[in-house]
Tab-separated table of C-alpha atoms and ligand atoms in Angstrom:
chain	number	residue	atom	x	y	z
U	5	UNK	CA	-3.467	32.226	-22.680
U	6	UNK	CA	-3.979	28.431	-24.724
U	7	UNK	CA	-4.050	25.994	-22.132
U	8	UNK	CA	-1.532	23.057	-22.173
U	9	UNK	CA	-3.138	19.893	-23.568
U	10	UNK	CA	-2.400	16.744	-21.581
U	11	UNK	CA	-3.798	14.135	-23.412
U	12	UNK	CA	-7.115	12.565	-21.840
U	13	UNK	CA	-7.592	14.298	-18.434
U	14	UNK	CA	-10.411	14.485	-15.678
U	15	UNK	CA	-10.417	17.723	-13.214
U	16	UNK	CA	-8.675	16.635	-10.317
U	17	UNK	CA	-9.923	17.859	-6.178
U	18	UNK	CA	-7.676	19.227	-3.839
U	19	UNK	CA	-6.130	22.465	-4.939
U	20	UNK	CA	-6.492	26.024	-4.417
U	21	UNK	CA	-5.381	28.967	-6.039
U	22	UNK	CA	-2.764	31.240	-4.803
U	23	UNK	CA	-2.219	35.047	-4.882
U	24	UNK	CA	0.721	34.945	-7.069
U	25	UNK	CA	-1.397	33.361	-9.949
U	26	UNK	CA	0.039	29.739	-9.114
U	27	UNK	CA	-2.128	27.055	-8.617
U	28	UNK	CA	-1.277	24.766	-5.365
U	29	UNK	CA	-2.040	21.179	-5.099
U	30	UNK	CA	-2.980	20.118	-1.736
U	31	UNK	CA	-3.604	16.275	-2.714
U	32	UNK	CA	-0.342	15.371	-0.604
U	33	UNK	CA	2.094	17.152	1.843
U	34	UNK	CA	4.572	18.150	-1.406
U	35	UNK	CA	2.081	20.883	-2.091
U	36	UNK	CA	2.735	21.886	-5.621
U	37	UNK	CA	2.652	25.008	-6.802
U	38	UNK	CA	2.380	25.296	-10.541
U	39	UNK	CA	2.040	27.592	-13.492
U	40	UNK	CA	0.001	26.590	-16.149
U	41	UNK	CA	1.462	24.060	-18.172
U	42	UNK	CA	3.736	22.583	-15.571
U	43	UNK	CA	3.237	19.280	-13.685
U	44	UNK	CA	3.498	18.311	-10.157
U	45	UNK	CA	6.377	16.362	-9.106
U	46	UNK	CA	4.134	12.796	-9.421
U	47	UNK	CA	4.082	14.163	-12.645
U	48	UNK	CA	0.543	13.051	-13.436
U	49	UNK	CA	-1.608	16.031	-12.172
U	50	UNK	CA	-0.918	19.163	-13.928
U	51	UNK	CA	-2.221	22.383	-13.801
U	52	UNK	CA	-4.240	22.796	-17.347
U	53	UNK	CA	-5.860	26.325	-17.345
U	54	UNK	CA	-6.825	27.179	-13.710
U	55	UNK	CA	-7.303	24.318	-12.305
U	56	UNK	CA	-5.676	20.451	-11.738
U	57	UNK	CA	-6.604	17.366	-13.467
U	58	UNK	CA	-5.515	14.096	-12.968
U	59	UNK	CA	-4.038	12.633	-16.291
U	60	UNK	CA	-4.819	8.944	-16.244
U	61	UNK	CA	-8.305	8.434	-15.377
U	62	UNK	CA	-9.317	5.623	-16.181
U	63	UNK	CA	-5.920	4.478	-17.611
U	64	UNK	CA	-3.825	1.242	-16.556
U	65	UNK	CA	-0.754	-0.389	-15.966
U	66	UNK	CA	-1.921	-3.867	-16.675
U	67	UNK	CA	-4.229	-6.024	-14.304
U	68	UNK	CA	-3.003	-9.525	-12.039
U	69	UNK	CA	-4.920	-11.606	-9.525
U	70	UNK	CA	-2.386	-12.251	-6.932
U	71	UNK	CA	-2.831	-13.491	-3.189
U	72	UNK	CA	-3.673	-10.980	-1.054
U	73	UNK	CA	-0.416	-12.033	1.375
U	74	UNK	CA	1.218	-10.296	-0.871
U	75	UNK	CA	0.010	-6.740	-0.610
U	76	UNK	CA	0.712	-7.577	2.036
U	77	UNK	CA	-2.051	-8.131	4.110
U	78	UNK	CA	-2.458	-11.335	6.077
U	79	UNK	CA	-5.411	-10.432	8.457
U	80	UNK	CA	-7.910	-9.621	5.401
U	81	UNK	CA	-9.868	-12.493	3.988
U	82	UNK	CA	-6.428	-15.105	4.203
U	83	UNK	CA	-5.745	-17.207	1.362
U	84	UNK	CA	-8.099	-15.130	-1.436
U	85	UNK	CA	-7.295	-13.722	-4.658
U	86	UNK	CA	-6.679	-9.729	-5.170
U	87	UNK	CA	-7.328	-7.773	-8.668
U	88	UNK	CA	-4.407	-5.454	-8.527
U	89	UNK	CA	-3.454	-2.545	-10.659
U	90	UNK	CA	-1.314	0.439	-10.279
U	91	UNK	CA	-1.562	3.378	-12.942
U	92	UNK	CA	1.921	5.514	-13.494
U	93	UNK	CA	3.789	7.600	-11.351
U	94	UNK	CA	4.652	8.111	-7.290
U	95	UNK	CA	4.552	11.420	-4.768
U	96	UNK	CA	7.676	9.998	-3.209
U	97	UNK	CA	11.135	9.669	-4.956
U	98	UNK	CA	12.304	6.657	-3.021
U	99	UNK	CA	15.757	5.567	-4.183
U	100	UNK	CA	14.950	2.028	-3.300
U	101	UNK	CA	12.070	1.650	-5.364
U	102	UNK	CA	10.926	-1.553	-5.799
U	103	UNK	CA	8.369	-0.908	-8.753
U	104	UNK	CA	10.457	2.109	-10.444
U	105	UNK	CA	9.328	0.931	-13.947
U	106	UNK	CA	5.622	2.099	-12.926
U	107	UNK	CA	6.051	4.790	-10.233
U	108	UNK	CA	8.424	6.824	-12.349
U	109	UNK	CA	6.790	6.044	-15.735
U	110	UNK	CA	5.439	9.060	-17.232
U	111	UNK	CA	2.047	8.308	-18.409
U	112	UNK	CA	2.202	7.900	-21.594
U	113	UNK	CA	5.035	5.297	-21.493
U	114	UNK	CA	3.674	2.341	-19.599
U	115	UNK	CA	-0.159	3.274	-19.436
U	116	UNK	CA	-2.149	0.484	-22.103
U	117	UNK	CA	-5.566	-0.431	-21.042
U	118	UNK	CA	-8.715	1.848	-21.241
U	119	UNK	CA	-10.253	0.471	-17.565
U	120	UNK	CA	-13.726	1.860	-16.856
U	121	UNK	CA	-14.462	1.232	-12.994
U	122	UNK	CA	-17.454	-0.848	-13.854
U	123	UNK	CA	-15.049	-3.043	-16.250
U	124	UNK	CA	-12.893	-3.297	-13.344
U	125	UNK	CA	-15.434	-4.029	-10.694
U	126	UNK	CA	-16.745	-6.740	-13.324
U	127	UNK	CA	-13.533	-8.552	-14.315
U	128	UNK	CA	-13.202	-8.877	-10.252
U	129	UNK	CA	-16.448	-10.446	-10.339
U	130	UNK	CA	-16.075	-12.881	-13.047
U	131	UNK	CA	-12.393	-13.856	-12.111
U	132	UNK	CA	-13.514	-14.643	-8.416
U	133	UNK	CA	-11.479	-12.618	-6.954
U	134	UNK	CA	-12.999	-11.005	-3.216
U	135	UNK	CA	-10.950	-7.534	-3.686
U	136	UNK	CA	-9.604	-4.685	-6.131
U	137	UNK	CA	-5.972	-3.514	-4.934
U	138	UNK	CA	-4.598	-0.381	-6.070
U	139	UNK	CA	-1.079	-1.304	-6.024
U	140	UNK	CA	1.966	-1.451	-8.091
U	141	UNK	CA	2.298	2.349	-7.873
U	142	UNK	CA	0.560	4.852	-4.905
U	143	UNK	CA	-3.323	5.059	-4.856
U	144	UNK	CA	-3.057	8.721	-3.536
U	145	UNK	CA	-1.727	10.666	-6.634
U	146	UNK	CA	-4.825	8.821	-9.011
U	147	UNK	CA	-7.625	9.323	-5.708
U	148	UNK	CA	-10.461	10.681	-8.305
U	149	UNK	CA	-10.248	6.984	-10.431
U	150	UNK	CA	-9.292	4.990	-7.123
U	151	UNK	CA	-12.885	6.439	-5.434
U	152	UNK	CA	-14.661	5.763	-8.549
U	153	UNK	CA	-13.122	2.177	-9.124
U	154	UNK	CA	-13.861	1.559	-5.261
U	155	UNK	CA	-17.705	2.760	-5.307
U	156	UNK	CA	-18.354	0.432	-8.279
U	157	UNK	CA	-16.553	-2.290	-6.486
U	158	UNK	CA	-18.743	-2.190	-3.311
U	159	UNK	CA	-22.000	-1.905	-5.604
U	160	UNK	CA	-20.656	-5.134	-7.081
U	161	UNK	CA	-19.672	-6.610	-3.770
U	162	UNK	CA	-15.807	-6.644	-4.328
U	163	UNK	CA	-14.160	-5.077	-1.187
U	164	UNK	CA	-10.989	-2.636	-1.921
U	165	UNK	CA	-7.620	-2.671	-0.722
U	166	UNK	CA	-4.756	0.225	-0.806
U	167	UNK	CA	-1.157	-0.340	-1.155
U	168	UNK	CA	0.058	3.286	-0.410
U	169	UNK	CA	3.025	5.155	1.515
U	170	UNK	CA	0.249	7.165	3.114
U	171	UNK	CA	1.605	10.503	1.858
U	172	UNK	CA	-1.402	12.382	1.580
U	173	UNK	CA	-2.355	15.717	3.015
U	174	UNK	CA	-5.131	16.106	5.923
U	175	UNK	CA	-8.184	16.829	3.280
U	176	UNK	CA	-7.574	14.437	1.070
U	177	UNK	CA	-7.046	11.847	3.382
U	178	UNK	CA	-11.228	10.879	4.317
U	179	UNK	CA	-11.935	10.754	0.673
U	180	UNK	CA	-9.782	7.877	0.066
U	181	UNK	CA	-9.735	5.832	3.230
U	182	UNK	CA	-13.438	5.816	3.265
U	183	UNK	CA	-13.523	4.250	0.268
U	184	UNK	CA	-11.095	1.659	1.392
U	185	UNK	CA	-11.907	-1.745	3.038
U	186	UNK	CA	-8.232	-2.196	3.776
U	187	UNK	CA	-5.119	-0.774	3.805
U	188	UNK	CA	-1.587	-1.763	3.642
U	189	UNK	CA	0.630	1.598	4.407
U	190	UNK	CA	4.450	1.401	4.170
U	191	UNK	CA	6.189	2.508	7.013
U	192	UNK	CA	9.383	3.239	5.064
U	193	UNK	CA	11.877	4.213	8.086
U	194	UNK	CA	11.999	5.826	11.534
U	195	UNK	CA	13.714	9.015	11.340
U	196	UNK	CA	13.111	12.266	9.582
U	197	UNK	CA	16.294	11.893	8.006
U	198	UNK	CA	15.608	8.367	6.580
U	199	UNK	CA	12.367	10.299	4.471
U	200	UNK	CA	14.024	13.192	3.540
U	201	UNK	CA	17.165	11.774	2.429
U	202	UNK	CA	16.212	8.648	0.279
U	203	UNK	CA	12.772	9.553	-0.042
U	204	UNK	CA	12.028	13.443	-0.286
U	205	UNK	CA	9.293	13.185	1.914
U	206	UNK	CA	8.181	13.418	5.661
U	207	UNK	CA	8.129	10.811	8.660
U	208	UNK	CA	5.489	12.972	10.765
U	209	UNK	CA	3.072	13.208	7.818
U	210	UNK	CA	3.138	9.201	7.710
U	211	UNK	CA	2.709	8.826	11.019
U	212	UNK	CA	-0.353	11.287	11.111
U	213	UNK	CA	-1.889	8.970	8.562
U	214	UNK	CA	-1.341	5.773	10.371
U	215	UNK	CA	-2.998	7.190	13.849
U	216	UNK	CA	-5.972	8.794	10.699
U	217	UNK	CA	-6.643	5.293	9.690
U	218	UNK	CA	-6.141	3.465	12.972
U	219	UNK	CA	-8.323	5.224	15.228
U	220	UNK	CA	-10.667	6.982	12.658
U	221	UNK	CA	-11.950	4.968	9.933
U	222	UNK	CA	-13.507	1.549	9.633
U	223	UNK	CA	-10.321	0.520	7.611
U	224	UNK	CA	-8.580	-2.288	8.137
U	225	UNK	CA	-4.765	-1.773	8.779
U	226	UNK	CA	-1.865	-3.486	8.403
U	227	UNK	CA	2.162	-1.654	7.998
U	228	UNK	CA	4.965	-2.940	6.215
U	229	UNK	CA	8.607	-1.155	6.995
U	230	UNK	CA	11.387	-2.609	4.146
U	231	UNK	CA	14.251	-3.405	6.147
U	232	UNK	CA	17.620	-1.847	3.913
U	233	UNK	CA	20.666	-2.972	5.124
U	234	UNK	CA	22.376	-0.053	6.821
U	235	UNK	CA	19.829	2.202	6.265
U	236	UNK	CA	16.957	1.322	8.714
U	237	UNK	CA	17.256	-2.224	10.362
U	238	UNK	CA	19.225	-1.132	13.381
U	239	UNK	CA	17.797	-2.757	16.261
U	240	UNK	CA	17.322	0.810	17.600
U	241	UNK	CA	15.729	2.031	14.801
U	242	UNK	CA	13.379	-0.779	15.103
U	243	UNK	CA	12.701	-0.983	18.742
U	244	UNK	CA	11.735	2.685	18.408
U	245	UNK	CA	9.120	1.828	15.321
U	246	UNK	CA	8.171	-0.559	16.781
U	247	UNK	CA	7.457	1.210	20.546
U	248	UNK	CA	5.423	3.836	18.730
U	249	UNK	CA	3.046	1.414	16.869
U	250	UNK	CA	2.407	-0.273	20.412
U	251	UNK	CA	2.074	3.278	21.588
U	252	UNK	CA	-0.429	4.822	19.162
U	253	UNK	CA	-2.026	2.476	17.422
U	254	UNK	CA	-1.856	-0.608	19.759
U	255	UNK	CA	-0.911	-4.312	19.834
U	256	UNK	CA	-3.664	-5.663	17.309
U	257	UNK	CA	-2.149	-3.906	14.283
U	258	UNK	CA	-0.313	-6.272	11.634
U	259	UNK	CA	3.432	-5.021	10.926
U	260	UNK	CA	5.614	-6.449	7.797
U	261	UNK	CA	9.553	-6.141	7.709
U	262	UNK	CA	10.115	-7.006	4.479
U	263	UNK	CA	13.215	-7.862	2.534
U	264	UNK	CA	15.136	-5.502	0.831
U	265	UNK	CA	16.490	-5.836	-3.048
U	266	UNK	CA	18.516	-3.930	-4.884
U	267	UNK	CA	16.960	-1.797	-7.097
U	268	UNK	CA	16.561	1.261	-9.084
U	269	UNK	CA	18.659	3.887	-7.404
U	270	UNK	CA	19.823	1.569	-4.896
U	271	UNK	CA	22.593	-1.060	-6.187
U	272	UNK	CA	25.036	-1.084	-3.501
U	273	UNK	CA	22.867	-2.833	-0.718
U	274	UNK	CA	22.896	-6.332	-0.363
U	275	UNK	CA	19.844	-8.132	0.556
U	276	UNK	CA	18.392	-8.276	3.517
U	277	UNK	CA	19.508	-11.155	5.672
U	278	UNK	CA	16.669	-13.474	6.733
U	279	UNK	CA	18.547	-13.172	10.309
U	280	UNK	CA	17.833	-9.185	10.408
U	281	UNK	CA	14.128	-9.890	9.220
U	282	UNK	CA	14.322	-12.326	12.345
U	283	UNK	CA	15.876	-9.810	14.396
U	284	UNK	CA	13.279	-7.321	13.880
U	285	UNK	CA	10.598	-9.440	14.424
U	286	UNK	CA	11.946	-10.416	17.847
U	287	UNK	CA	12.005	-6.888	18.802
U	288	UNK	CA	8.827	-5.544	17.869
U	289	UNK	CA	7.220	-8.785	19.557
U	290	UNK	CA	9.462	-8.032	22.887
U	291	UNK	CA	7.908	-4.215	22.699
U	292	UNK	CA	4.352	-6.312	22.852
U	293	UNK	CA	3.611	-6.438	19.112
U	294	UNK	CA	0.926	-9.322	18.819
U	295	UNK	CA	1.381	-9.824	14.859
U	296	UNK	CA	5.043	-9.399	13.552
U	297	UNK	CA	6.054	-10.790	10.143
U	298	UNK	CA	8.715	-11.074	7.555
U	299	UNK	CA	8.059	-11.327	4.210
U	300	UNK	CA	9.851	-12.373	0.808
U	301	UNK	CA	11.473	-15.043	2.312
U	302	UNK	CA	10.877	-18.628	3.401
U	303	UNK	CA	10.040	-18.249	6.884
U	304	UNK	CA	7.483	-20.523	8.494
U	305	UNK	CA	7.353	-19.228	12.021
U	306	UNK	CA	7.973	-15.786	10.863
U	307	UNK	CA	5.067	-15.581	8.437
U	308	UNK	CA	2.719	-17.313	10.090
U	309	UNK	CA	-0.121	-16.450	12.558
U	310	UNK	CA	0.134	-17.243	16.040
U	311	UNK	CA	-2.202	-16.869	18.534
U	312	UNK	CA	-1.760	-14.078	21.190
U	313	UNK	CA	-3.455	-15.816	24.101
U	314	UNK	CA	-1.862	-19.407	23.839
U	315	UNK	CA	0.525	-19.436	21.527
U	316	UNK	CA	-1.139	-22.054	19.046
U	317	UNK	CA	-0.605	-22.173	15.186
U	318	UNK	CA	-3.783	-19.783	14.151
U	319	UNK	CA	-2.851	-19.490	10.290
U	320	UNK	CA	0.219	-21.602	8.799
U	321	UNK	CA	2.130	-19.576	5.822
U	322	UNK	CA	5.197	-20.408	3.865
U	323	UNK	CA	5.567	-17.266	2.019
U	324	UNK	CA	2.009	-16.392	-0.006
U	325	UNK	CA	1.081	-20.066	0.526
U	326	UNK	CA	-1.563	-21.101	3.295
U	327	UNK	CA	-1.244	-24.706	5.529
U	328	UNK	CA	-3.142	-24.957	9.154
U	329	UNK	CA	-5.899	-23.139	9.560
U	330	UNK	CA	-7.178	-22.836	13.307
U	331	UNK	CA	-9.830	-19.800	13.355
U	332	UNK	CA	-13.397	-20.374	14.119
U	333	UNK	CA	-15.472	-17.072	13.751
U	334	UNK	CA	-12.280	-15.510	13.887
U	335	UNK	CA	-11.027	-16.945	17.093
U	336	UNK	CA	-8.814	-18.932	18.012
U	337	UNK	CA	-9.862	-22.785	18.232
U	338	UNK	CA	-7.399	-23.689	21.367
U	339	UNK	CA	-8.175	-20.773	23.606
U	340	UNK	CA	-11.271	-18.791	21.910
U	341	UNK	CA	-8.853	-15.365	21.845
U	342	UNK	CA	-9.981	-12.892	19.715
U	343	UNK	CA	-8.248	-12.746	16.185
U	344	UNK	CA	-8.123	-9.293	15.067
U	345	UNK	CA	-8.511	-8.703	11.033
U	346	UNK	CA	-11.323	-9.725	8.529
U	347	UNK	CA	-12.063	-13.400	8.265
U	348	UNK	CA	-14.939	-15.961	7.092
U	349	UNK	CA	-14.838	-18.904	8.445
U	350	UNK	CA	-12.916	-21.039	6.127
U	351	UNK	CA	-9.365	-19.556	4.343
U	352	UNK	CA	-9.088	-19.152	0.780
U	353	UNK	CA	-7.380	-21.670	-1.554
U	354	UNK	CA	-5.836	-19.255	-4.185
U	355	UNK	CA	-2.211	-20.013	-3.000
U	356	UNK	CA	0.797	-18.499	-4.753
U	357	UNK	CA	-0.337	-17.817	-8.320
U	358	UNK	CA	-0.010	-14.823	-9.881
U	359	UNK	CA	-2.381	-14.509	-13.100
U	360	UNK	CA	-2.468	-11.756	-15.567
U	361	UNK	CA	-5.894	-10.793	-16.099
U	362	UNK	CA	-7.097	-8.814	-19.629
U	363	UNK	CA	-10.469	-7.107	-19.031
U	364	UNK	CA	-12.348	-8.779	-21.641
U	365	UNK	CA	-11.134	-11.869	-19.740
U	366	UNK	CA	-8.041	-13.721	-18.374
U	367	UNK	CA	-4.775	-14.466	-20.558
W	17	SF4	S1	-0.160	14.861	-5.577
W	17	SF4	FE1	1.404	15.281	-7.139
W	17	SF4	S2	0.953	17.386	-7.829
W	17	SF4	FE2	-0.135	17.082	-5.904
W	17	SF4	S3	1.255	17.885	-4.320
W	17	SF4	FE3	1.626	15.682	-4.464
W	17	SF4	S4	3.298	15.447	-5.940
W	17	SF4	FE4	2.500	17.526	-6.169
C-alpha cells in the first residue's frame, strides 16, 4: 500500500507496533493506535507507512523574547529574557485553553518559519537572551525538534526551559527532561474528574511526572495550577494540591495559581478574583509551601519572593516587572537562608517587554 504523504516529516521515537497491524504511539499516556494514514489525536504525529513521524520538525509558530516570569518561572535566572516558541498542536483537549489558536492549529494553518536548531540557538545568542522556551503550545508532542533545539542551545550556552502539562508516558519522559534546564509543568486540577472531564487526560500520569522531575533529574521545577472559578479553586481542592506538593516533592518547589480567562471552549466563567488567587496562596503557605504565587494580576506581596527564614523582601515583583533585589549567592542578605532556584548574583533588567523576534534578526 502508497503511504500517506504528510508534507515535510522526520521519523518520530516512541512507538511500537501492534499485532493487529496498528501502529501505537507511546510518546504520551493517550497511546494512539493508528492505521496508516491516520493521525494521533495531537494531530501532528501520524503513522506514514510503518512507522511515526513527527510533522513539524523544524517548523514554527513565530518567535518572542519575553521575561522569563512569565513562563512562569520566577526562581530561574530572575529578571532575564526567554526566546519562546511553540510549534502547532496539544495531547490534551483542555476546554479552557488559553493558547487554542496554536495548540489546536493543524500544522499547516499557523506553522510559518523554517527554524533550524542552530538558527534558533543563534538568534538566542545574538538577541541576549539566557534561555530557549518551548512554549505557546506542549514541548512533548514535537520532543524529536525540542531535543535537537535544546542540544544546540547548550553547545551555544543558552539554557532551555519547558512550558508543558507533563503528559508524557514513562519512556519518553528522560529524553526530554534531560535536555531541559528548567521546567514549568501545569498542574491543571486535583481530581481525576477535573482531567478527564475538561481535559481528556489523567491526574495520576501528571503527578508521576512531577515526583520524575522533582526527585530524578537535575531540572529545575516550578508548577502552575490555573485557578477556574467553580471548577478547581475550592479551598479543598487546593489544600489537598497543595498537601501533596509538600508531601512529595517538598517545601522548596515554586507553585503558580494563576488567573483564569475566558477562553476557547470556556465562555461562561468569569475571571478569577484576585481574592481567590489570595485565598489559595494563603492555603498552600499554611500547608508549609515556602514559595506561593499568583500571577496575571497586580499583586505585590503575592508575586514577590519572600524569604523563608526571616521573612524579608528577597525579590520584589509587580507582575513580570522586578524592584528589590536582596540575594547574595543566592541567599538571603538579612538571614543568609538558602534561596532555592537558579540565580547569579545580580537580577536581570529585561522587565515586561515582549519583543517579536524574526530569525534573521528582530522586528
Ligand atoms: S503524542 Fe500524539 S500521537 Fe502520540 S499518543 Fe499522544 S496524542 Fe497520540
Amino acid at each position: 500500500m502508497e503511504s500517506v504523504d504528510f508534507g515535510p516529516s522526520m521519523p518520530g521515537r516512541y512507538w511500537h507496533a501492534l499485532a493487529d497491524g496498528r501502529v501505537q504511539c507511546d510518546l504520551c499516556p493517550r497511546e494512539c493506535k493508528l492505521h496508516e494514514g491516520q493521525r494521533g489525536l495531537c494531530f501532528v504525529r501520524a503513522r506514514q507507512g510503518d512507522q511515526m513521524v513527527l510533522t513539524t520538525y523544524s517548523r514554527s509558530s513565530g518567535f518572542c523574547l519575553d521575561p522569563i516570569e512569565k513562563k512562569p518561572l520566577n526562581h530561574f535566572l530572575p529578571g532575564t529574557s526567554v526566546l519562546s516558541f511553540g510549534t502547532a498542536g496539544c495531547n490534551l483537549t483542555c476546554k479552557f485553553c488559553q493558547n487554542w489558536d496554536i495548540s489546536k492549529a493543524r500544522a499547516d494553518d499557523r506553522l510559518q518559519q523554517h527554524a533550524t536548531p542552530e538558527a534558533i540557538a543563534q538568534a538566542a545568542v545574538r538577541t541576549g537572551a539566557r534561555s530557549v522556551a518551548f512554549t505557546y503550545n506542549d514541548p512533548v508532542i514535537f520532543l524529536e525538534y525540542a531535543v535537537d533545539v535544546a542540544a544546540a542551545c547548550h553547545e551555544a550556552g543558552v539554557k532551555t526551559v519547558a512550558v508543558t502539562a507533563g503528559y508524557i508516558g514513562e519512556a519518553a519522559r528522560s529524553e526530554l527532561f534531560s535536555a531541559m534546564d528548567a521546567a514549568n509543568i501545569d498542574l491543571k486540577g486535583f481530581t481525576e474528574n477535573f482531567y478527564r472531564r475538561l481535559c481528556t487526560g489523567s491526574l495520576d500520569a501528571v503527578l508521576d511526572t512531577l515526583c520524575y522531575v522533582k526527585h530524578e533529574t537535575k531540572t529545575w521545577l516550578e508548577i502552575t495550577t490555573l485557578l477556574i472559578p467553580g471548577e478547581n479553586d475550592s479551598p479543598q481542592e487546593v489544600a489537598a494540591l497543595s498537601e501533596w506538593v509538600m508531601a512529595k516533592l517538598g517545601a522548596d518547589v515554586p507553585l503558580h495559581f494563576t488567573a483564569f480567562h475566558p477562553d476557547f471552549k470556556m465562555l461562561d466563567k468569569p475571571y478569577t478574583p484576585a481574592a481567590t488567587l489570595a485565598r489559595a496562596r494563603e492555603i498552600a503557605r499554611s500547608k508549609g509551601l515556602h514559595y506561593v504565587y499568583t500571577g496575571n494580576v497586580h499583586d505585590r506581596e503575592g508575586s514577590s519572593t519572600w524569604c523563608p527564614g526571616c521573612g524579608e523582601l528577597l525579590i520584589e515583583r509587580d507582575w513580570y516587572e522586578l524592584g528589590e533585589w536582596n540575594l547574595e549567592n543566592g541567599r538571603c542578605r538579612s538571614c543568609g537562608c538558602k534561596i532555592s532556584g537558579v540565580f547569579e548574583e545580580q537580577r536581570g533588567d529585561w522587565g515586561a517587554r515582549r519583543v517579536p523576534v524574526r530569525l534573521a534578526g528582530v522586528v
